[in-house]
Coordinates of C-alpha atoms and ligand atoms in Angstrom, one line a residue:
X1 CA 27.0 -13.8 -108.9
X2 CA 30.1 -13.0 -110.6
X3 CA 30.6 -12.0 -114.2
X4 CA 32.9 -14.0 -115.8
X5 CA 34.9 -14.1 -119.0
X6 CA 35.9 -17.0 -121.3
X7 CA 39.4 -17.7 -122.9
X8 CA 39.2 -20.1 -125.3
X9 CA 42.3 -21.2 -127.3
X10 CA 41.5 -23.6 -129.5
X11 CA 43.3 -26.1 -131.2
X12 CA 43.8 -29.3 -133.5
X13 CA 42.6 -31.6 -130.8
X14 CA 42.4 -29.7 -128.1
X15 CA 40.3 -26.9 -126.9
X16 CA 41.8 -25.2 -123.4
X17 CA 39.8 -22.7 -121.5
X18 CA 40.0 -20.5 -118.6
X19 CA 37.3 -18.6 -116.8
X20 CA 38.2 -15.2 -114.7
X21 CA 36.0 -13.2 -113.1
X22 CA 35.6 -10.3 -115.5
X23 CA 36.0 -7.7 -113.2
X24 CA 39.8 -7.8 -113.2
X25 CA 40.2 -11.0 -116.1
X26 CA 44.0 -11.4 -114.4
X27 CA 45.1 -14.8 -112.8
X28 CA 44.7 -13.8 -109.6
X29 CA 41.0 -13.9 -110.4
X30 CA 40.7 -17.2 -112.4
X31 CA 37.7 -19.0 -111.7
X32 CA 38.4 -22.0 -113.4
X33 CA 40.5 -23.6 -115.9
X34 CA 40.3 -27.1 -118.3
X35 CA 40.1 -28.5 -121.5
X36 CA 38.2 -30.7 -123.8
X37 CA 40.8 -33.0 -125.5
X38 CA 41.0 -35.9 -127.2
X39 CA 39.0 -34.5 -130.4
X40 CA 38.4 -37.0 -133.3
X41 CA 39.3 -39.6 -130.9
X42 CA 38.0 -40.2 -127.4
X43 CA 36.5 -36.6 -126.5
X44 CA 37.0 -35.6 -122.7
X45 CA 35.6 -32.6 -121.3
X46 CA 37.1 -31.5 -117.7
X47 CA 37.2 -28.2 -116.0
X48 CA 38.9 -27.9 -112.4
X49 CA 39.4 -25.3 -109.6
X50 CA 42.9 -23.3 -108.8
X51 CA 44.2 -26.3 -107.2
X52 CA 44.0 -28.6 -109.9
X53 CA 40.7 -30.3 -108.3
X54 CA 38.0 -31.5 -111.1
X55 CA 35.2 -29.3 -110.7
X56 CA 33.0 -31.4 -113.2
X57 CA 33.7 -33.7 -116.5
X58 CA 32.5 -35.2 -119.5
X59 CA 32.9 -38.1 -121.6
X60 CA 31.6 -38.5 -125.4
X61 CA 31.2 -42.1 -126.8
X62 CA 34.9 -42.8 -128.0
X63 CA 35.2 -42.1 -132.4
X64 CA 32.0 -39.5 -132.0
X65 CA 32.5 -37.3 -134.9
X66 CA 31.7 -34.0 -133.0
X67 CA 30.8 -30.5 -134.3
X68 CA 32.8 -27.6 -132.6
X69 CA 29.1 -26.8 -131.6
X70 CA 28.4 -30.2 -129.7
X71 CA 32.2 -29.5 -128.0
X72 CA 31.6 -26.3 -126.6
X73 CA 28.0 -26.8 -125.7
X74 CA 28.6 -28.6 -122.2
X75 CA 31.4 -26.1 -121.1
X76 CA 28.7 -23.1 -121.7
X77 CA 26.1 -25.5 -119.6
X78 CA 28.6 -26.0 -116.9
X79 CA 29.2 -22.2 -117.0
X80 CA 25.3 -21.1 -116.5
X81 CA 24.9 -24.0 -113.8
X82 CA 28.3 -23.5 -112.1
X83 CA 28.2 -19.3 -111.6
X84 CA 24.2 -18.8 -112.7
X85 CA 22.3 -17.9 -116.2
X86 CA 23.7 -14.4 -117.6
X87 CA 26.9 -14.8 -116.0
X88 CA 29.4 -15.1 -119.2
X89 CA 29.7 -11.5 -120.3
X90 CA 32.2 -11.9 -122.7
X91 CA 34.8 -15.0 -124.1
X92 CA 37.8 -14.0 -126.1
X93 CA 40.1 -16.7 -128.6
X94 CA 43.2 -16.8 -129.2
X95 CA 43.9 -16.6 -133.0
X96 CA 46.9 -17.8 -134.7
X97 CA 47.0 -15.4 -137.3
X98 CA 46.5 -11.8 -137.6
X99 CA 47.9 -11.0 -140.7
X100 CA 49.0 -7.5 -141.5
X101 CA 46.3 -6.1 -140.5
X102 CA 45.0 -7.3 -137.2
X103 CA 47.5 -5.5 -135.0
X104 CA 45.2 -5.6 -131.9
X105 CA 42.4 -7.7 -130.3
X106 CA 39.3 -7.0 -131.9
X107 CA 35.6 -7.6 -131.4
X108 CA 34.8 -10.5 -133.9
X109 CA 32.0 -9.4 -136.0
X110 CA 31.2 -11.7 -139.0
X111 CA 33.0 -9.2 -141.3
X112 CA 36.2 -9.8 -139.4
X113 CA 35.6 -13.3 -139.4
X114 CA 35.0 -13.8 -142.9
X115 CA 38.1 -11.4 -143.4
X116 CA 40.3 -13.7 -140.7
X117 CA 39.4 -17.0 -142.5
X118 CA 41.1 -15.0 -146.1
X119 CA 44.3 -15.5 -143.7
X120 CA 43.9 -19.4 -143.9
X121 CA 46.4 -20.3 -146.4
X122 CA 49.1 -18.3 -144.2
X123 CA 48.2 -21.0 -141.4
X124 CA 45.9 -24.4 -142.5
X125 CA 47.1 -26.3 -139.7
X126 CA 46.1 -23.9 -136.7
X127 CA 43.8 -20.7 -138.5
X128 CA 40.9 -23.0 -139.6
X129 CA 40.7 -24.9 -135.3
X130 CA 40.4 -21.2 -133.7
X131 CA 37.4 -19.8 -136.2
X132 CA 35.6 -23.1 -136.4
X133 CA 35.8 -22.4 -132.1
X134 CA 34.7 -18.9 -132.7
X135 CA 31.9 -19.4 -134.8
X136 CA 30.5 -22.3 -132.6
X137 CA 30.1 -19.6 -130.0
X138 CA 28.9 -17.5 -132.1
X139 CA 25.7 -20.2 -133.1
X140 CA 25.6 -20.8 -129.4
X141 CA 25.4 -17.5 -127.8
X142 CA 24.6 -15.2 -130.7
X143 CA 24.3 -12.6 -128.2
X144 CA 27.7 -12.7 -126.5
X145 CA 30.4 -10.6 -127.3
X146 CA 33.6 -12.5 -129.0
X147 CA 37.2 -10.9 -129.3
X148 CA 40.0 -12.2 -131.1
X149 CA 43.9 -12.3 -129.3
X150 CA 46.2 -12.9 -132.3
X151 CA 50.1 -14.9 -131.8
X152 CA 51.0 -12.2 -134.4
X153 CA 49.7 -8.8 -133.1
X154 CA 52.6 -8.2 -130.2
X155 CA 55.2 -8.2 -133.2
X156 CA 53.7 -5.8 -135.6
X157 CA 56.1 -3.1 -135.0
X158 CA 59.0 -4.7 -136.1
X159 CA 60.7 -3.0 -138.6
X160 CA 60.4 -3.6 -142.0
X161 CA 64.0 -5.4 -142.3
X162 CA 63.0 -7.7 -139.7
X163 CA 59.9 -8.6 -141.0
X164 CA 61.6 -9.0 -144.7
X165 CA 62.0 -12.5 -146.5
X166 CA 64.9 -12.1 -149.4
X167 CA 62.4 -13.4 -151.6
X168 CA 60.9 -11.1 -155.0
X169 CA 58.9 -8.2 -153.5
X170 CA 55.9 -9.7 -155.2
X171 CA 55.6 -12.5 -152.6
X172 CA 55.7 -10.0 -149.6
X173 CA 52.7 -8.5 -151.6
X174 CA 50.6 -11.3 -151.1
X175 CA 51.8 -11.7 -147.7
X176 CA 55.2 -13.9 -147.4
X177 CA 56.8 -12.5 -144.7
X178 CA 58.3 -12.7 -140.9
X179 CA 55.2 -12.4 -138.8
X180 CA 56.3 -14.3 -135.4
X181 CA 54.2 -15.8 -132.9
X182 CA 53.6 -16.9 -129.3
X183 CA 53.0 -13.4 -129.0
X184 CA 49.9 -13.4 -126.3
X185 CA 52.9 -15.6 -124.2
X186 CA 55.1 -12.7 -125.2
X187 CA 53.1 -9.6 -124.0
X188 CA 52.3 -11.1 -120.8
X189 CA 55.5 -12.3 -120.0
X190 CA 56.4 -8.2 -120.7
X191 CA 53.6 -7.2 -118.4
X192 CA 54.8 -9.2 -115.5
X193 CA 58.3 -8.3 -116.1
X194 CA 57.7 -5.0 -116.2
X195 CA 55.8 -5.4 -112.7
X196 CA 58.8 -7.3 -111.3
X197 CA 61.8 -5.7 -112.2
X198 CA 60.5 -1.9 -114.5
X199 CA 64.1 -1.2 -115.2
X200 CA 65.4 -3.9 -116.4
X201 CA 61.7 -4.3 -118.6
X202 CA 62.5 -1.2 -120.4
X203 CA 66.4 -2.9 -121.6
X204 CA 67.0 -4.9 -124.2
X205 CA 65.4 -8.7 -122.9
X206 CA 65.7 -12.0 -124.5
X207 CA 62.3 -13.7 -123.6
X208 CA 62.4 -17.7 -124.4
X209 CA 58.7 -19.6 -125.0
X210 CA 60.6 -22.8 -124.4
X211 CA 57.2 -25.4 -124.8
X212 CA 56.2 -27.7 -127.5
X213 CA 56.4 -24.8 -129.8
X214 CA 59.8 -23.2 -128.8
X215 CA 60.8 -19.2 -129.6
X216 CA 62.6 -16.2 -128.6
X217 CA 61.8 -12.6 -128.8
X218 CA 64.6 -10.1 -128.5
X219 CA 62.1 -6.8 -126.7
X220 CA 62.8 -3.4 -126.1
X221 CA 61.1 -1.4 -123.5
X222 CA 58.8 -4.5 -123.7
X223 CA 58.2 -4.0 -127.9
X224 CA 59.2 -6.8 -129.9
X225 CA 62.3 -5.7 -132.2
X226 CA 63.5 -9.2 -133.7
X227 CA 61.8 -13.5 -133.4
X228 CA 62.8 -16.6 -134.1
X229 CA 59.5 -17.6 -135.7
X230 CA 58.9 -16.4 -139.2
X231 CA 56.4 -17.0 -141.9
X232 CA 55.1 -19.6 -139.9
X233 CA 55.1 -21.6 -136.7
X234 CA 58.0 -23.8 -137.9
X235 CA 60.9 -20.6 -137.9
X236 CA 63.7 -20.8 -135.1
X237 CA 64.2 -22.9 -132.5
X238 CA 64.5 -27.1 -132.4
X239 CA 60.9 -27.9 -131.0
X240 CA 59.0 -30.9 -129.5
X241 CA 58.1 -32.5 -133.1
X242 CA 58.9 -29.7 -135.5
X243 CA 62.3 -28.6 -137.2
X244 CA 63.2 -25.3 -136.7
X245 CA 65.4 -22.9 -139.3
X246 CA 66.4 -25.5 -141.7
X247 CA 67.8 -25.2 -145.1
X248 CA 65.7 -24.5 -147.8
X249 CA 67.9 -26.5 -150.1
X250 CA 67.1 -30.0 -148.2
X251 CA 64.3 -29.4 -148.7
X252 CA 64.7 -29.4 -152.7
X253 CA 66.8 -32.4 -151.8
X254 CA 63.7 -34.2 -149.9
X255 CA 61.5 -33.6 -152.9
X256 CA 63.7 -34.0 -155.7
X257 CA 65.5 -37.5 -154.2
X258 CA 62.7 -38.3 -151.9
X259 CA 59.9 -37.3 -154.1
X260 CA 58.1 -36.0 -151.3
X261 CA 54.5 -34.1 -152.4
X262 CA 54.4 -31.1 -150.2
X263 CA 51.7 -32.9 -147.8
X264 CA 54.5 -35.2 -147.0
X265 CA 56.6 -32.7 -146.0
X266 CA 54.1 -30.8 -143.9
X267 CA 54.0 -34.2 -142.0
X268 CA 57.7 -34.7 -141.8
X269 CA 58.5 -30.6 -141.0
X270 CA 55.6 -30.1 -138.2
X271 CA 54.9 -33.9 -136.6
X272 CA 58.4 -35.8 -137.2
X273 CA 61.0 -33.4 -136.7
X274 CA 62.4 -31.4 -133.5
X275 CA 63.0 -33.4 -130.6
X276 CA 61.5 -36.3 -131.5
X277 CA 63.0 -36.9 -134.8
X278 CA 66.5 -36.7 -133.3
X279 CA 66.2 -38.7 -130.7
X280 CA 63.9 -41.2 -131.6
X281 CA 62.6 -41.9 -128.5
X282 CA 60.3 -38.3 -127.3
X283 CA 59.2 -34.8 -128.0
X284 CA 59.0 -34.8 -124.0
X285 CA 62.0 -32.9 -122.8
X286 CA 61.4 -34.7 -119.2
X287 CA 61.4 -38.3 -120.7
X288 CA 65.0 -37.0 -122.8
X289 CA 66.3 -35.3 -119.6
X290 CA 65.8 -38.8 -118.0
X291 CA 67.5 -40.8 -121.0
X292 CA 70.6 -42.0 -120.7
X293 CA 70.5 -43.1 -124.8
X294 CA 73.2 -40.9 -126.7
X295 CA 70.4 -40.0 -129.7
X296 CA 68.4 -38.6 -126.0
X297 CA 71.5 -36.8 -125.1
X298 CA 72.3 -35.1 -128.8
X299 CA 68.8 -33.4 -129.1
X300 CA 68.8 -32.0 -125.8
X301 CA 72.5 -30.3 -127.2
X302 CA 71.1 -29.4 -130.4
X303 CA 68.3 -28.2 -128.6
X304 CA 70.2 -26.0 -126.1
X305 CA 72.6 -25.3 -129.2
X306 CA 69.9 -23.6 -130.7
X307 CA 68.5 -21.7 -128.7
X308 CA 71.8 -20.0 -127.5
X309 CA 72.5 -19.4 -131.4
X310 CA 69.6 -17.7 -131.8
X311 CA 69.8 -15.6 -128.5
X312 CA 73.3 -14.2 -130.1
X313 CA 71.6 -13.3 -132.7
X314 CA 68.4 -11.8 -130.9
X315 CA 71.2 -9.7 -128.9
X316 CA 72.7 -8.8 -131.8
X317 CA 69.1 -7.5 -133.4
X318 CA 68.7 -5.3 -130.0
X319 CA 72.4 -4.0 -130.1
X320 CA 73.1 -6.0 -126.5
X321 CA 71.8 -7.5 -123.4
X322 CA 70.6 -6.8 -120.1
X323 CA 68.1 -9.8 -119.5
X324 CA 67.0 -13.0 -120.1
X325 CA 63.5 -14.9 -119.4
X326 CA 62.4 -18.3 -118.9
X327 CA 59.3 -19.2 -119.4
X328 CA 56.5 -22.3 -120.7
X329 CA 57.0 -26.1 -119.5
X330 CA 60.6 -26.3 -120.4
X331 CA 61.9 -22.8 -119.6
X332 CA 59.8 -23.0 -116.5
X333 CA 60.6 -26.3 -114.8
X334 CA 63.7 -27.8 -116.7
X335 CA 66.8 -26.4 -114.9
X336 CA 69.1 -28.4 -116.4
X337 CA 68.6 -27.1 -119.9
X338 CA 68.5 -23.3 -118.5
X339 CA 71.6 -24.3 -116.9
X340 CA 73.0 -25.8 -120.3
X341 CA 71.8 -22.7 -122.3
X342 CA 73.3 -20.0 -119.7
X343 CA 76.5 -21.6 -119.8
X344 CA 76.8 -21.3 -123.7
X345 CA 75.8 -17.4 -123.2
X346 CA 78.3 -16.9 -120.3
X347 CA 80.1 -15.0 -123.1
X348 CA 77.1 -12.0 -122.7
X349 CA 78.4 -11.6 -119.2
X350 CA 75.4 -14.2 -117.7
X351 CA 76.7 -15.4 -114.5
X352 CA 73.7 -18.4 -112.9
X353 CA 73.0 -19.0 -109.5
X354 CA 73.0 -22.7 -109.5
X355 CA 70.5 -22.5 -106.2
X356 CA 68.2 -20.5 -107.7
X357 CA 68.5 -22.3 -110.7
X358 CA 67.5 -25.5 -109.4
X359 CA 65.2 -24.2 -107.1
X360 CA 63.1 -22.8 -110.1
X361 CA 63.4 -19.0 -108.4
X362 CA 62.2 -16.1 -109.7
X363 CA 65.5 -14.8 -110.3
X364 CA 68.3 -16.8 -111.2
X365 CA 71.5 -15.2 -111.8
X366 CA 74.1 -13.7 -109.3
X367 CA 74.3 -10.5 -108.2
X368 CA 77.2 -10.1 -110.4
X369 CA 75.1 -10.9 -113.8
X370 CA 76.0 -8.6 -115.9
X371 CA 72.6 -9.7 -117.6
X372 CA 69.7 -10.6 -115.2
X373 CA 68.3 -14.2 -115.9
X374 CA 64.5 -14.9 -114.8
X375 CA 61.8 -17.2 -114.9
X376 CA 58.3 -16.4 -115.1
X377 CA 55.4 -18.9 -115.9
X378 CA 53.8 -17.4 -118.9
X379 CA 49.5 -17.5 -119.3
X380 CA 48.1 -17.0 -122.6
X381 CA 45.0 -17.2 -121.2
X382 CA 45.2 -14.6 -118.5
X383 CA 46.3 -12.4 -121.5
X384 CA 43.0 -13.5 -123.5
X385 CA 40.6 -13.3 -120.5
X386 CA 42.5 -9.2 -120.2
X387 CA 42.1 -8.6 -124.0
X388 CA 38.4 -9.4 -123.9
X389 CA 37.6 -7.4 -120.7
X390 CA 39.2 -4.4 -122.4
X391 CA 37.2 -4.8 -125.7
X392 CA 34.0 -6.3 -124.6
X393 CA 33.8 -4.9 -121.3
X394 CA 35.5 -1.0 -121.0
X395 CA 35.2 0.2 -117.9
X396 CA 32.3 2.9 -117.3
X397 CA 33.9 6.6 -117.3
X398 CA 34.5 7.7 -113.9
Ligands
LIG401 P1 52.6 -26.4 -124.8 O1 53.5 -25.8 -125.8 O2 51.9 -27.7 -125.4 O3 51.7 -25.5 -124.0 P2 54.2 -26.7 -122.4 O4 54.5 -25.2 -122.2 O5 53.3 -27.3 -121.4 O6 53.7 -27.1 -123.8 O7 55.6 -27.4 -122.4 C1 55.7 -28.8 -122.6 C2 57.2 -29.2 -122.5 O8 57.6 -28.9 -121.2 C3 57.4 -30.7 -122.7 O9 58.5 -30.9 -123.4 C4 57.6 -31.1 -121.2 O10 58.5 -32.3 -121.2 C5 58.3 -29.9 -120.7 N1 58.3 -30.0 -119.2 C6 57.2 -29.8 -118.4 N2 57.6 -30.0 -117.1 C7 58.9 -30.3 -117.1 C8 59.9 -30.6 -116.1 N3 59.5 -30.6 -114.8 N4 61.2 -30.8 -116.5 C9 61.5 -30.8 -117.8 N5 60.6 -30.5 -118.8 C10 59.4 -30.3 -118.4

């Protein structure tokens, strides 16, 4: 019987998970993966195999109002039947925000839970999902050991002018600053780089998180010096529904001509903006790739505009550039926008090898480059399933 470990990343209405076998908790030893979507609506448990096969589901009556508890319950059922009772040795969440002080994954006792939830006003729409998750667990499994991965921790050492808003020092005393996030993306992409290609992981390496959520990290030696995201998850780059850098004077404008209450704005900044708002028509960079409708056209541009602003700037925060990465559902799969984005950064000295490129290869710039371009399929999970082996689970001394 194996022992296994859970990553859970929970959010608004959807909770993914991944099971590895705890031993190793890498993706080459991934048990199983799924998610339980459709919460508040039409709940739908499913987990499958490696291939993508559905290893076993569930269906709630459709508007059941649903307890994290309740959610979680089958998935820890199918768990004892599927790999046998005591199997689970350890699950571990991701967790949007650190804060300050959460600089690594840490077992979550109820001190550090009650201490996490203080960080709830620095992140209402995503802290609140991943703690209601963790203390679910925590009523179901009392006995299980729980460790929290936080977005934030893999960006703790930037410096101080990096992390600074130009706001009155006594707003970065209660915690207004530059954070950054996607960083569990982050420090695995920086693991497997530094597997693939160690020299060019210990230069100065733009990686881009190009999903739904969208950012850059400019790393050194595989450390994270400068990000696109800042105080929050809305910082940087045009995203699926939300707006990126915008600035702050429209929104003055919005309230003060508009009068738009700050809920309203939430709404408009994080559900109606990015992609979607510009075109009209999607937040799904496939369905705008496949547009022929100018409004498609102009925020795939200002998309691709973006990010190759902010990768000037990135290079300029490391003092140069030796590599670029690819990586989530866009930077992963959509060669026309890395194609797009390398040719607005030929300036660096990126040269693209349109074969590679379309062939979604590993490495996909000539031999000529003088930065190296890459893709690499990022797994949060994989990174949560090794952060909860190493707390929960150390290794017995030799
Ligand atoms: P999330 O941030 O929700 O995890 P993903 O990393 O899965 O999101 O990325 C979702 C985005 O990736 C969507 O905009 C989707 O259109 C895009 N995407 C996925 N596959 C492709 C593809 N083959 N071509 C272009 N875009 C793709």
């Amino acid at each position: 019987m194996p022992r296994a470990v859970l990553a859970i990343n929970a959010g608004s209405s959807s909770i993914k998970f991944a099971l590895f076998e705890a031993r190793h908790g890498n993706p080459d030893h991934r048990l199983s993966h799924g998610q339980i979507e459709g919460i508040g609506s039409a709940p739908h448990f499913v987990a499958r195999d490696g291939d993508g096969a559905v290893l076993t589901e569930y269906r709630w009556p459709a508007g059941a109002t649903l307890a994290h508890e309740d959610l979680l319950a089958p998935l820890l059922a199918w768990i004892t039947s599927h790999l046998g009772a005591d199997s689970l040795a350890a699950a571990g969440h991701r967790i949007v925000h650190g804060g300050g002080k959460y600089t690594r994954p840490v077992a979550l006792t109820e001190a550090v839970i009650a201490d996490l939830a203080r960080l709830v006003p620095l992140a209402p729409l995503h802290q609140p999902h991943s703690l209601a998750a963790v203390r679910a667990m925590r009523k179901l499994r009392p006995e299980l050991p729980q460790v929290g991965c936080f977005d934030t921790a893999f960006h703790h050492g930037m410096s101080a002018t990096a992390t600074r808003l130009a706001l009155p020092r006594r707003y970065a005393d209660e915690g207004v600053r530059r954070y950054g996030f996607h960083g569990l993306s982050y420090e695995y992409i920086a693991g497997r780089l530094r597997e693939q290609a160690p020299a060019l992981a210990a230069g100065r390496v733009i990686a881009a998180h190009l999903g739904n959520g969208a950012s850059l990290c400019g790393m050194h030696d595989g450390r994270s010096v400068d990000t696109t995201m800042g105080f929050t998850a809305l910082d940087g780059l045009v995203m699926g529904t939300r707006c990126g850098s915008i600035d702050p004077g429209a929104l003055l404008y919005l309230q003060q001509q508009h009068g738009m209450t700050a809920a309203a704005l939430e709404h408009l900044l994080y559900n109606e903006s990015g992609l979607l708002g510009v075109s009209g028509i999607s937040n799904d960079m496939r369905t705008l790739l496949a547009s022929q409708a100018p409004p498609a056209r102009e925020a795939v541009e200002l998309f691709v505009f973006r990010i190759a602003r902010e990768a000037g700037a990135l290079a300029s925060s490391l003092g140069g550039l030796d590599g670029l990465v690819f990586s989530a559902g866009i930077g992963e799969h959509a060669a026309a926008v890395r194609a797009a984005v390398c040719a607005r950064l030929a300036w660096l000295g990126i040269r693209l090898d349109e074969a590679a490129n379309a062939a979604d290869a590993n490495l996909i710039s000539t031999a000529d480059s003088r930065v190296q371009v890459r893709v690499i399929a990022t797994d949060e999970e994989a990174m949560i399933a090794a952060h909860a082996c190493a707390v929960a689970l150390p290794a017995p001394p030799p």
